[in-house]
PDB file of C-alpha atoms in Angstrom:
ATOM      1  CA  MET A   1     -31.693  -7.870 203.561  1.00 82.00           C
ATOM      2  CA  LYS A   2     -29.019  -5.246 202.911  1.00 91.00           C
ATOM      3  CA  THR A   3     -25.368  -5.715 202.104  1.00 95.00           C
ATOM      4  CA  ASP A   4     -22.752  -4.631 204.612  1.00 95.00           C
ATOM      5  CA  TYR A   5     -19.323  -4.429 203.000  1.00 95.00           C
ATOM      6  CA  LYS A   6     -17.923  -2.535 205.992  1.00 94.00           C
ATOM      7  CA  ASN A   7     -15.269   0.117 205.451  1.00 94.00           C
ATOM      8  CA  TRP A   8     -11.584  -0.252 204.660  1.00 92.00           C
ATOM      9  CA  MET A   9     -10.902   2.419 207.278  1.00 93.00           C
ATOM     10  CA  PRO A  10     -12.350   0.810 210.451  1.00 88.00           C
ATOM     11  CA  LYS A  11     -14.113   3.034 212.971  1.00 90.00           C
ATOM     12  CA  GLY A  12     -11.939   1.464 215.658  1.00 90.00           C
ATOM     13  CA  MET A  13      -8.865   3.115 214.139  1.00 92.00           C
ATOM     14  CA  ILE A  14     -10.614   6.489 214.072  1.00 96.00           C
ATOM     15  CA  TYR A  15     -11.570   6.135 217.728  1.00 96.00           C
ATOM     16  CA  SER A  16      -7.996   5.114 218.583  1.00 96.00           C
ATOM     17  CA  PHE A  17      -6.582   8.269 217.002  1.00 98.00           C
ATOM     18  CA  LEU A  18      -9.234  10.399 218.699  1.00 98.00           C
ATOM     19  CA  GLY A  19      -8.503   8.748 222.039  1.00 98.00           C
ATOM     20  CA  GLY A  20      -4.812   9.466 221.563  1.00 98.00           C
ATOM     21  CA  ALA A  21      -5.566  13.137 220.884  1.00 98.00           C
ATOM     22  CA  VAL A  22      -7.778  13.505 223.944  1.00 98.00           C
ATOM     23  CA  GLY A  23      -5.379  11.549 226.160  1.00 98.00           C
ATOM     24  CA  CYS A  24      -2.325  13.549 225.146  1.00 98.00           C
ATOM     25  CA  ALA A  25      -4.185  16.834 225.572  1.00 97.00           C
ATOM     26  CA  ALA A  26      -5.324  15.774 229.058  1.00 97.00           C
ATOM     27  CA  VAL A  27      -1.796  14.799 230.068  1.00 97.00           C
ATOM     28  CA  ALA A  28      -0.470  18.125 228.780  1.00 96.00           C
ATOM     29  CA  ILE A  29      -2.978  20.028 230.930  1.00 97.00           C
ATOM     30  CA  ILE A  30      -2.206  17.944 234.020  1.00 97.00           C
ATOM     31  CA  LEU A  31       1.556  18.357 233.597  1.00 95.00           C
ATOM     32  CA  TYR A  32       1.177  22.098 233.097  1.00 95.00           C
ATOM     33  CA  LEU A  33      -0.810  22.390 236.354  1.00 95.00           C
ATOM     34  CA  LEU A  34       1.401  20.116 238.454  1.00 95.00           C
ATOM     35  CA  LEU A  35       4.947  20.924 237.310  1.00 93.00           C
ATOM     36  CA  ASN A  36       7.082  24.037 237.231  1.00 94.00           C
ATOM     37  CA  GLY A  37      10.057  25.355 235.346  1.00 94.00           C
ATOM     38  CA  THR A  38      11.764  23.930 232.289  1.00 95.00           C
ATOM     39  CA  LEU A  39      10.477  20.388 232.808  1.00 94.00           C
ATOM     40  CA  ARG A  40       6.864  21.621 232.696  1.00 94.00           C
ATOM     41  CA  THR A  41       7.527  23.546 229.500  1.00 95.00           C
ATOM     42  CA  VAL A  42       9.272  20.683 227.723  1.00 96.00           C
ATOM     43  CA  LEU A  43       6.777  17.982 228.669  1.00 96.00           C
ATOM     44  CA  THR A  44       3.785  20.200 227.910  1.00 96.00           C
ATOM     45  CA  ILE A  45       5.156  20.978 224.456  1.00 97.00           C
ATOM     46  CA  VAL A  46       5.794  17.276 223.793  1.00 97.00           C
ATOM     47  CA  PHE A  47       2.270  16.186 224.720  1.00 98.00           C
ATOM     48  CA  VAL A  48       0.615  19.125 222.965  1.00 97.00           C
ATOM     49  CA  ALA A  49       2.548  18.224 219.815  1.00 98.00           C
ATOM     50  CA  ALA A  50       1.450  14.608 220.182  1.00 98.00           C
ATOM     51  CA  ALA A  51      -2.169  15.730 220.612  1.00 98.00           C
ATOM     52  CA  VAL A  52      -1.938  17.800 217.412  1.00 98.00           C
ATOM     53  CA  ILE A  53      -0.522  14.817 215.498  1.00 98.00           C
ATOM     54  CA  PHE A  54      -3.311  12.547 216.749  1.00 98.00           C
ATOM     55  CA  CYS A  55      -5.889  15.201 215.798  1.00 98.00           C
ATOM     56  CA  ALA A  56      -4.463  15.300 212.274  1.00 98.00           C
ATOM     57  CA  LEU A  57      -4.578  11.499 212.071  1.00 98.00           C
ATOM     58  CA  THR A  58      -8.189  11.546 213.259  1.00 98.00           C
ATOM     59  CA  VAL A  59      -9.186  13.980 210.512  1.00 98.00           C
ATOM     60  CA  TRP A  60      -7.272  11.911 207.927  1.00 97.00           C
ATOM     61  CA  ALA A  61      -8.971   8.697 209.064  1.00 97.00           C
ATOM     62  CA  LEU A  62     -12.406  10.328 208.955  1.00 97.00           C
ATOM     63  CA  LEU A  63     -11.820  11.524 205.392  1.00 97.00           C
ATOM     64  CA  MET A  64     -10.603   8.040 204.437  1.00 96.00           C
ATOM     65  CA  HIS A  65     -13.701   6.505 206.008  1.00 96.00           C
ATOM     66  CA  ARG A  66     -15.942   8.862 204.048  1.00 96.00           C
ATOM     67  CA  ALA A  67     -14.158   8.153 200.753  1.00 96.00           C
ATOM     68  CA  PHE A  68     -14.310   4.375 201.262  1.00 96.00           C
ATOM     69  CA  ASP A  69     -17.976   4.295 202.322  1.00 94.00           C
ATOM     70  CA  TYR A  70     -19.479   1.758 199.903  1.00 91.00           C
ATOM     71  CA  HIS A  71     -22.856   3.520 199.981  1.00 88.00           C
ATOM     72  CA  GLY A  72     -21.588   7.064 200.510  1.00 91.00           C
ATOM     73  CA  LYS A  73     -21.128   9.978 198.131  1.00 94.00           C
ATOM     74  CA  ARG A  74     -17.581   9.226 196.886  1.00 95.00           C
ATOM     75  CA  GLN A  75     -17.907   5.411 196.803  1.00 95.00           C
ATOM     76  CA  MET A  76     -14.262   4.838 195.955  1.00 97.00           C
ATOM     77  CA  SER A  77     -14.504   1.274 197.267  1.00 96.00           C
ATOM     78  CA  ARG A  78     -17.337   0.467 194.867  1.00 96.00           C
ATOM     79  CA  GLN A  79     -15.429   2.040 191.978  1.00 97.00           C
ATOM     80  CA  ILE A  80     -12.336  -0.051 192.738  1.00 98.00           C
ATOM     81  CA  ILE A  81     -14.283  -3.285 193.264  1.00 97.00           C
ATOM     82  CA  GLU A  82     -16.413  -3.009 190.135  1.00 97.00           C
ATOM     83  CA  GLY A  83     -13.491  -1.790 188.038  1.00 97.00           C
ATOM     84  CA  THR A  84     -11.322  -4.719 189.109  1.00 98.00           C
ATOM     85  CA  ALA A  85     -14.121  -7.267 188.599  1.00 97.00           C
ATOM     86  CA  ALA A  86     -14.723  -5.951 185.063  1.00 96.00           C
ATOM     87  CA  LYS A  87     -11.207  -6.989 184.062  1.00 95.00           C
ATOM     88  CA  VAL A  88     -11.904 -10.730 184.262  1.00 93.00           C
ATOM     89  CA  LYS A  89     -14.153 -12.855 182.077  1.00 87.00           C
ATOM     90  CA  MET A  90     -14.802 -16.542 182.541  1.00 89.00           C
ATOM     91  CA  PRO A  91     -16.439 -19.297 180.525  1.00 89.00           C
ATOM     92  CA  ALA A  92     -19.654 -20.942 181.744  1.00 89.00           C
ATOM     93  CA  GLY A  93     -18.687 -23.340 184.495  1.00 93.00           C
ATOM     94  CA  GLY A  94     -15.380 -21.551 185.073  1.00 96.00           C
ATOM     95  CA  LYS A  95     -13.834 -20.946 188.486  1.00 98.00           C
ATOM     96  CA  CYS A  96     -12.425 -17.767 190.016  1.00 98.00           C
ATOM     97  CA  LEU A  97     -10.331 -17.247 193.160  1.00 98.00           C
ATOM     98  CA  ASP A  98     -10.494 -14.012 195.177  1.00 98.00           C
ATOM     99  CA  VAL A  99      -7.441 -13.790 197.446  1.00 98.00           C
ATOM    100  CA  GLY A 100      -8.105 -11.800 200.620  1.00 97.00           C
ATOM    101  CA  CYS A 101     -11.845 -11.461 200.081  1.00 97.00           C
ATOM    102  CA  GLY A 102     -12.512  -9.412 203.249  1.00 96.00           C
ATOM    103  CA  SER A 103     -16.249  -8.730 203.306  1.00 96.00           C
ATOM    104  CA  GLY A 104     -16.824 -10.533 200.003  1.00 98.00           C
ATOM    105  CA  ALA A 105     -17.297  -7.432 197.838  1.00 97.00           C
ATOM    106  CA  LEU A 106     -14.917  -8.341 194.996  1.00 98.00           C
ATOM    107  CA  ALA A 107     -15.844 -12.032 194.906  1.00 98.00           C
ATOM    108  CA  ILE A 108     -19.518 -11.097 194.753  1.00 98.00           C
ATOM    109  CA  ALA A 109     -18.923  -8.501 192.020  1.00 98.00           C
ATOM    110  CA  VAL A 110     -17.134 -11.142 189.929  1.00 97.00           C
ATOM    111  CA  ALA A 111     -19.942 -13.631 190.557  1.00 97.00           C
ATOM    112  CA  LYS A 112     -22.564 -11.098 189.474  1.00 96.00           C
ATOM    113  CA  ALA A 113     -20.639 -10.346 186.274  1.00 95.00           C
ATOM    114  CA  ASN A 114     -20.110 -14.071 185.577  1.00 95.00           C
ATOM    115  CA  PRO A 115     -23.329 -15.784 186.754  1.00 93.00           C
ATOM    116  CA  GLN A 116     -22.416 -19.139 185.174  1.00 92.00           C
ATOM    117  CA  ALA A 117     -19.085 -19.352 187.008  1.00 95.00           C
ATOM    118  CA  GLN A 118     -18.055 -20.590 190.461  1.00 97.00           C
ATOM    119  CA  VAL A 119     -16.267 -18.100 192.711  1.00 98.00           C
ATOM    120  CA  VAL A 120     -14.179 -18.962 195.774  1.00 98.00           C
ATOM    121  CA  GLY A 121     -13.149 -16.274 198.258  1.00 98.00           C
ATOM    122  CA  ILE A 122     -10.413 -16.870 200.828  1.00 98.00           C
ATOM    123  CA  ASP A 123      -9.170 -14.743 203.707  1.00 97.00           C
ATOM    124  CA  ARG A 124      -7.462 -15.211 207.055  1.00 94.00           C
ATOM    125  CA  TRP A 125      -9.820 -12.595 208.606  1.00 93.00           C
ATOM    126  CA  GLY A 126      -7.294 -11.418 211.173  1.00 81.00           C
ATOM    127  CA  LYS A 127      -7.803  -9.268 214.244  1.00 77.00           C
ATOM    128  CA  GLU A 128      -6.787  -6.131 212.302  1.00 74.00           C
ATOM    129  CA  TYR A 129     -10.188  -6.277 210.599  1.00 77.00           C
ATOM    130  CA  ALA A 130     -12.161  -8.108 213.249  1.00 79.00           C
ATOM    131  CA  SER A 131     -15.538  -7.171 211.744  1.00 86.00           C
ATOM    132  CA  PHE A 132     -14.687  -8.995 208.498  1.00 92.00           C
ATOM    133  CA  ASN A 133     -15.453 -12.705 208.591  1.00 95.00           C
ATOM    134  CA  GLN A 134     -16.850 -15.665 206.671  1.00 97.00           C
ATOM    135  CA  LYS A 135     -20.417 -15.196 207.943  1.00 97.00           C
ATOM    136  CA  LEU A 136     -20.394 -11.575 206.787  1.00 97.00           C
ATOM    137  CA  CYS A 137     -19.290 -12.653 203.294  1.00 98.00           C
ATOM    138  CA  GLU A 138     -22.017 -15.278 203.110  1.00 97.00           C
ATOM    139  CA  SER A 139     -24.628 -12.798 204.336  1.00 97.00           C
ATOM    140  CA  ASN A 140     -23.605 -10.277 201.672  1.00 98.00           C
ATOM    141  CA  ALA A 141     -23.782 -12.953 198.978  1.00 98.00           C
ATOM    142  CA  ARG A 142     -27.339 -13.824 200.036  1.00 97.00           C
ATOM    143  CA  ALA A 143     -28.292 -10.143 200.095  1.00 97.00           C
ATOM    144  CA  GLU A 144     -26.981  -9.758 196.528  1.00 97.00           C
ATOM    145  CA  GLY A 145     -28.817 -12.908 195.428  1.00 96.00           C
ATOM    146  CA  VAL A 146     -25.540 -14.473 194.317  1.00 95.00           C
ATOM    147  CA  LYS A 147     -25.186 -18.239 194.145  1.00 91.00           C
ATOM    148  CA  HIS A 148     -22.275 -20.462 193.106  1.00 95.00           C
ATOM    149  CA  ILE A 149     -19.982 -18.663 195.547  1.00 98.00           C
ATOM    150  CA  THR A 150     -18.172 -20.003 198.605  1.00 98.00           C
ATOM    151  CA  PHE A 151     -15.924 -18.495 201.243  1.00 98.00           C
ATOM    152  CA  ARG A 152     -13.257 -20.200 203.313  1.00 97.00           C
ATOM    153  CA  GLN A 153     -10.266 -19.422 205.465  1.00 96.00           C
ATOM    154  CA  GLY A 154      -6.952 -19.393 203.661  1.00 96.00           C
ATOM    155  CA  ASP A 155      -3.403 -18.050 203.580  1.00 95.00           C
ATOM    156  CA  ALA A 156      -2.406 -15.845 200.647  1.00 96.00           C
ATOM    157  CA  THR A 157       1.246 -16.810 201.082  1.00 96.00           C
ATOM    158  CA  HIS A 158       0.566 -20.555 200.783  1.00 97.00           C
ATOM    159  CA  LEU A 159      -2.629 -21.227 198.848  1.00 98.00           C
ATOM    160  CA  ASP A 160      -4.275 -24.581 199.419  1.00 96.00           C
ATOM    161  CA  PHE A 161      -4.992 -25.146 195.723  1.00 98.00           C
ATOM    162  CA  ALA A 162      -3.221 -27.112 193.022  1.00 98.00           C
ATOM    163  CA  ASP A 163      -1.495 -25.463 190.074  1.00 98.00           C
ATOM    164  CA  GLU A 164      -3.834 -24.258 187.316  1.00 98.00           C
ATOM    165  CA  THR A 165      -7.055 -24.672 189.295  1.00 98.00           C
ATOM    166  CA  PHE A 166      -8.816 -21.418 188.336  1.00 98.00           C
ATOM    167  CA  ASP A 167      -9.892 -19.669 185.150  1.00 98.00           C
ATOM    168  CA  ALA A 168      -9.425 -16.288 186.843  1.00 98.00           C
ATOM    169  CA  VAL A 169      -7.785 -14.883 189.968  1.00 98.00           C
ATOM    170  CA  VAL A 170      -8.506 -11.501 191.532  1.00 98.00           C
ATOM    171  CA  SER A 171      -7.452  -9.557 194.583  1.00 98.00           C
ATOM    172  CA  ASN A 172      -7.727  -6.060 196.009  1.00 98.00           C
ATOM    173  CA  TYR A 173      -5.390  -4.273 198.452  1.00 97.00           C
ATOM    174  CA  VAL A 174      -4.099  -7.472 200.062  1.00 97.00           C
ATOM    175  CA  TYR A 175      -0.419  -8.241 199.495  1.00 97.00           C
ATOM    176  CA  HIS A 176       0.962  -4.877 200.649  1.00 96.00           C
ATOM    177  CA  ASN A 177      -0.358  -5.752 204.122  1.00 92.00           C
ATOM    178  CA  ILE A 178       1.817  -8.877 204.288  1.00 94.00           C
ATOM    179  CA  LEU A 179       5.482  -8.656 205.233  1.00 95.00           C
ATOM    180  CA  GLY A 180       7.931 -10.498 203.046  1.00 96.00           C
ATOM    181  CA  ASP A 181       8.581 -10.956 199.332  1.00 97.00           C
ATOM    182  CA  ARG A 182       5.397  -9.544 197.814  1.00 98.00           C
ATOM    183  CA  GLN A 183       6.373 -10.421 194.264  1.00 98.00           C
ATOM    184  CA  GLN A 184       6.611 -14.030 195.419  1.00 98.00           C
ATOM    185  CA  TYR A 185       3.094 -13.765 196.854  1.00 98.00           C
ATOM    186  CA  LEU A 186       1.869 -12.633 193.432  1.00 98.00           C
ATOM    187  CA  LEU A 187       3.538 -15.667 191.860  1.00 98.00           C
ATOM    188  CA  GLU A 188       1.879 -17.902 194.451  1.00 98.00           C
ATOM    189  CA  THR A 189      -1.527 -16.542 193.400  1.00 98.00           C
ATOM    190  CA  LEU A 190      -0.762 -16.807 189.689  1.00 98.00           C
ATOM    191  CA  ARG A 191       0.421 -20.388 190.213  1.00 98.00           C
ATOM    192  CA  THR A 192      -3.218 -21.396 190.658  1.00 98.00           C
ATOM    193  CA  LEU A 193      -4.297 -19.793 187.356  1.00 98.00           C
ATOM    194  CA  LYS A 194      -4.950 -21.997 184.335  1.00 97.00           C
ATOM    195  CA  LYS A 195      -3.153 -21.467 181.053  1.00 96.00           C
ATOM    196  CA  GLY A 196      -5.233 -18.915 179.171  1.00 96.00           C
ATOM    197  CA  GLY A 197      -6.878 -17.671 182.375  1.00 97.00           C
ATOM    198  CA  THR A 198      -7.235 -13.990 183.245  1.00 97.00           C
ATOM    199  CA  PHE A 199      -6.070 -12.122 186.331  1.00 98.00           C
ATOM    200  CA  ALA A 200      -6.751  -8.720 187.907  1.00 98.00           C
ATOM    201  CA  LEU A 201      -4.769  -7.896 191.042  1.00 98.00           C
ATOM    202  CA  HIS A 202      -5.158  -4.394 192.487  1.00 98.00           C
ATOM    203  CA  ASP A 203      -2.714  -3.158 195.107  1.00 98.00           C
ATOM    204  CA  ILE A 204      -0.260  -0.435 196.084  1.00 98.00           C
ATOM    205  CA  PHE A 205       2.531  -1.522 193.745  1.00 98.00           C
ATOM    206  CA  SER A 206       5.036   1.085 194.919  1.00 97.00           C
ATOM    207  CA  GLN A 207       8.794   0.605 194.709  1.00 97.00           C
ATOM    208  CA  SER A 208       9.082   0.618 198.501  1.00 96.00           C
ATOM    209  CA  LYS A 209       6.582  -2.214 198.884  1.00 97.00           C
ATOM    210  CA  TYR A 210       7.228  -4.347 195.804  1.00 98.00           C
ATOM    211  CA  GLY A 211      10.518  -3.370 194.263  1.00 97.00           C
ATOM    212  CA  ASP A 212      10.734  -3.053 190.485  1.00 98.00           C
ATOM    213  CA  MET A 213       7.287  -3.990 189.181  1.00 98.00           C
ATOM    214  CA  GLN A 214       8.174  -3.248 185.570  1.00 97.00           C
ATOM    215  CA  ALA A 215      10.849  -5.911 185.847  1.00 98.00           C
ATOM    216  CA  PHE A 216       8.224  -8.238 187.346  1.00 98.00           C
ATOM    217  CA  VAL A 217       5.909  -7.591 184.395  1.00 98.00           C
ATOM    218  CA  GLN A 218       8.749  -8.523 182.043  1.00 98.00           C
ATOM    219  CA  LYS A 219       9.459 -11.621 184.148  1.00 98.00           C
ATOM    220  CA  LEU A 220       5.895 -12.829 183.654  1.00 98.00           C
ATOM    221  CA  LYS A 221       6.170 -12.224 179.912  1.00 98.00           C
ATOM    222  CA  ASP A 222       9.421 -14.185 179.858  1.00 98.00           C
ATOM    223  CA  MET A 223       7.618 -17.006 181.665  1.00 97.00           C
ATOM    224  CA  GLY A 224       5.199 -17.218 178.742  1.00 97.00           C
ATOM    225  CA  TYR A 225       2.260 -15.097 179.877  1.00 98.00           C
ATOM    226  CA  GLN A 226       0.264 -14.011 176.831  1.00 97.00           C
ATOM    227  CA  ARG A 227      -0.414 -10.499 178.095  1.00 97.00           C
ATOM    228  CA  VAL A 228       0.605  -8.539 181.194  1.00 98.00           C
ATOM    229  CA  GLU A 229      -0.228  -4.907 181.988  1.00 97.00           C
ATOM    230  CA  LEU A 230       0.432  -2.708 184.994  1.00 98.00           C
ATOM    231  CA  ILE A 231      -2.309  -0.079 184.816  1.00 98.00           C
ATOM    232  CA  ASP A 232      -2.048   3.074 186.937  1.00 97.00           C
ATOM    233  CA  THR A 233      -5.358   3.526 188.775  1.00 98.00           C
ATOM    234  CA  THR A 234      -4.506   6.948 190.222  1.00 97.00           C
ATOM    235  CA  ASP A 235      -5.041   8.828 186.941  1.00 95.00           C
ATOM    236  CA  GLY A 236      -8.791   9.122 187.416  1.00 94.00           C
ATOM    237  CA  LYS A 237      -9.573   5.484 186.717  1.00 94.00           C
ATOM    238  CA  PHE A 238     -10.271   4.669 190.384  1.00 97.00           C
ATOM    239  CA  MET A 239      -8.966   7.837 192.055  1.00 97.00           C
ATOM    240  CA  THR A 240      -7.129  11.047 191.240  1.00 97.00           C
ATOM    241  CA  LYS A 241      -3.426  11.494 191.923  1.00 97.00           C
ATOM    242  CA  PHE A 242      -4.332  14.057 194.595  1.00 97.00           C
ATOM    243  CA  GLU A 243      -6.568  11.526 196.350  1.00 96.00           C
ATOM    244  CA  ALA A 244      -3.898   8.853 196.094  1.00 97.00           C
ATOM    245  CA  ALA A 245      -1.344  11.227 197.632  1.00 96.00           C
ATOM    246  CA  TRP A 246      -3.277  12.307 200.713  1.00 96.00           C
ATOM    247  CA  MET A 247      -4.764   8.856 201.255  1.00 96.00           C
ATOM    248  CA  ALA A 248      -1.285   7.273 201.140  1.00 94.00           C
ATOM    249  CA  LEU A 249      -2.343   5.142 198.161  1.00 96.00           C
ATOM    250  CA  SER A 250       0.221   6.393 195.664  1.00 96.00           C
ATOM    251  CA  GLY A 251       1.342   3.466 193.562  1.00 97.00           C
ATOM    252  CA  SER A 252      -2.122   1.923 193.323  1.00 98.00           C
ATOM    253  CA  ALA A 253      -2.365  -0.043 190.101  1.00 98.00           C
ATOM    254  CA  LEU A 254      -3.981  -3.036 188.447  1.00 98.00           C
ATOM    255  CA  LEU A 255      -1.800  -5.938 187.417  1.00 98.00           C
ATOM    256  CA  THR A 256      -3.862  -7.625 184.726  1.00 98.00           C
ATOM    257  CA  GLY A 257      -3.428 -10.003 181.851  1.00 97.00           C
ATOM    258  CA  ILE A 258      -3.754 -13.488 180.464  1.00 97.00           C
ATOM    259  CA  LYS A 259      -1.566 -16.415 181.469  1.00 97.00           C
TER     260      LYS A 259
END
């Protein structure tokens, strides 16, 4: 049995961009053949421009898909998952929560690094990533030979767990996808972390998505957290700054520490 962690750039999105390019090009040709005068010129230019934009998006999506291929040459996904998992340590019998577990990759990586701990992965598994689901997570866990791991449906904005339930909480590229107060979503996740527990939350912590994250780090310290760090992961740790720029991942960082 082989693992199938899917790809963070779904093939469906690539095909959508390609379809848009082909469709716009076809419309441009039809309009050019059927119309005359200024209207033909204007509409043809508009649809040709749209076709060029969709072509560029198709190339971008293909490059993203290649970079995120878990078993490919670049393996950025694997680098991010294993690097995030390495930031948390748990005692024997401890419990970890993975918020937005997707295909189970991060939860499984944590479970492999902490074989005496219990890991819980939650996700809403929405239509945006229709190929990600609970059965896929469970299949990947079996393929990796990982036990003491469970997956269930859940809402990152309102976690169905009591305060201080887990010895560690982790997440990867989740909260920036949710509209609303993302700093509050981080607090909702950290609410479930025990005193003395560790956390590693990787996301696109840009100003436009999160506001002032340095102020948030200080807020956690003021709340009594023992250690809080916001670690830039675009300096070669997970990706280069050039990769982060063209992949629209600028601002990627790890929020880590001890409660």
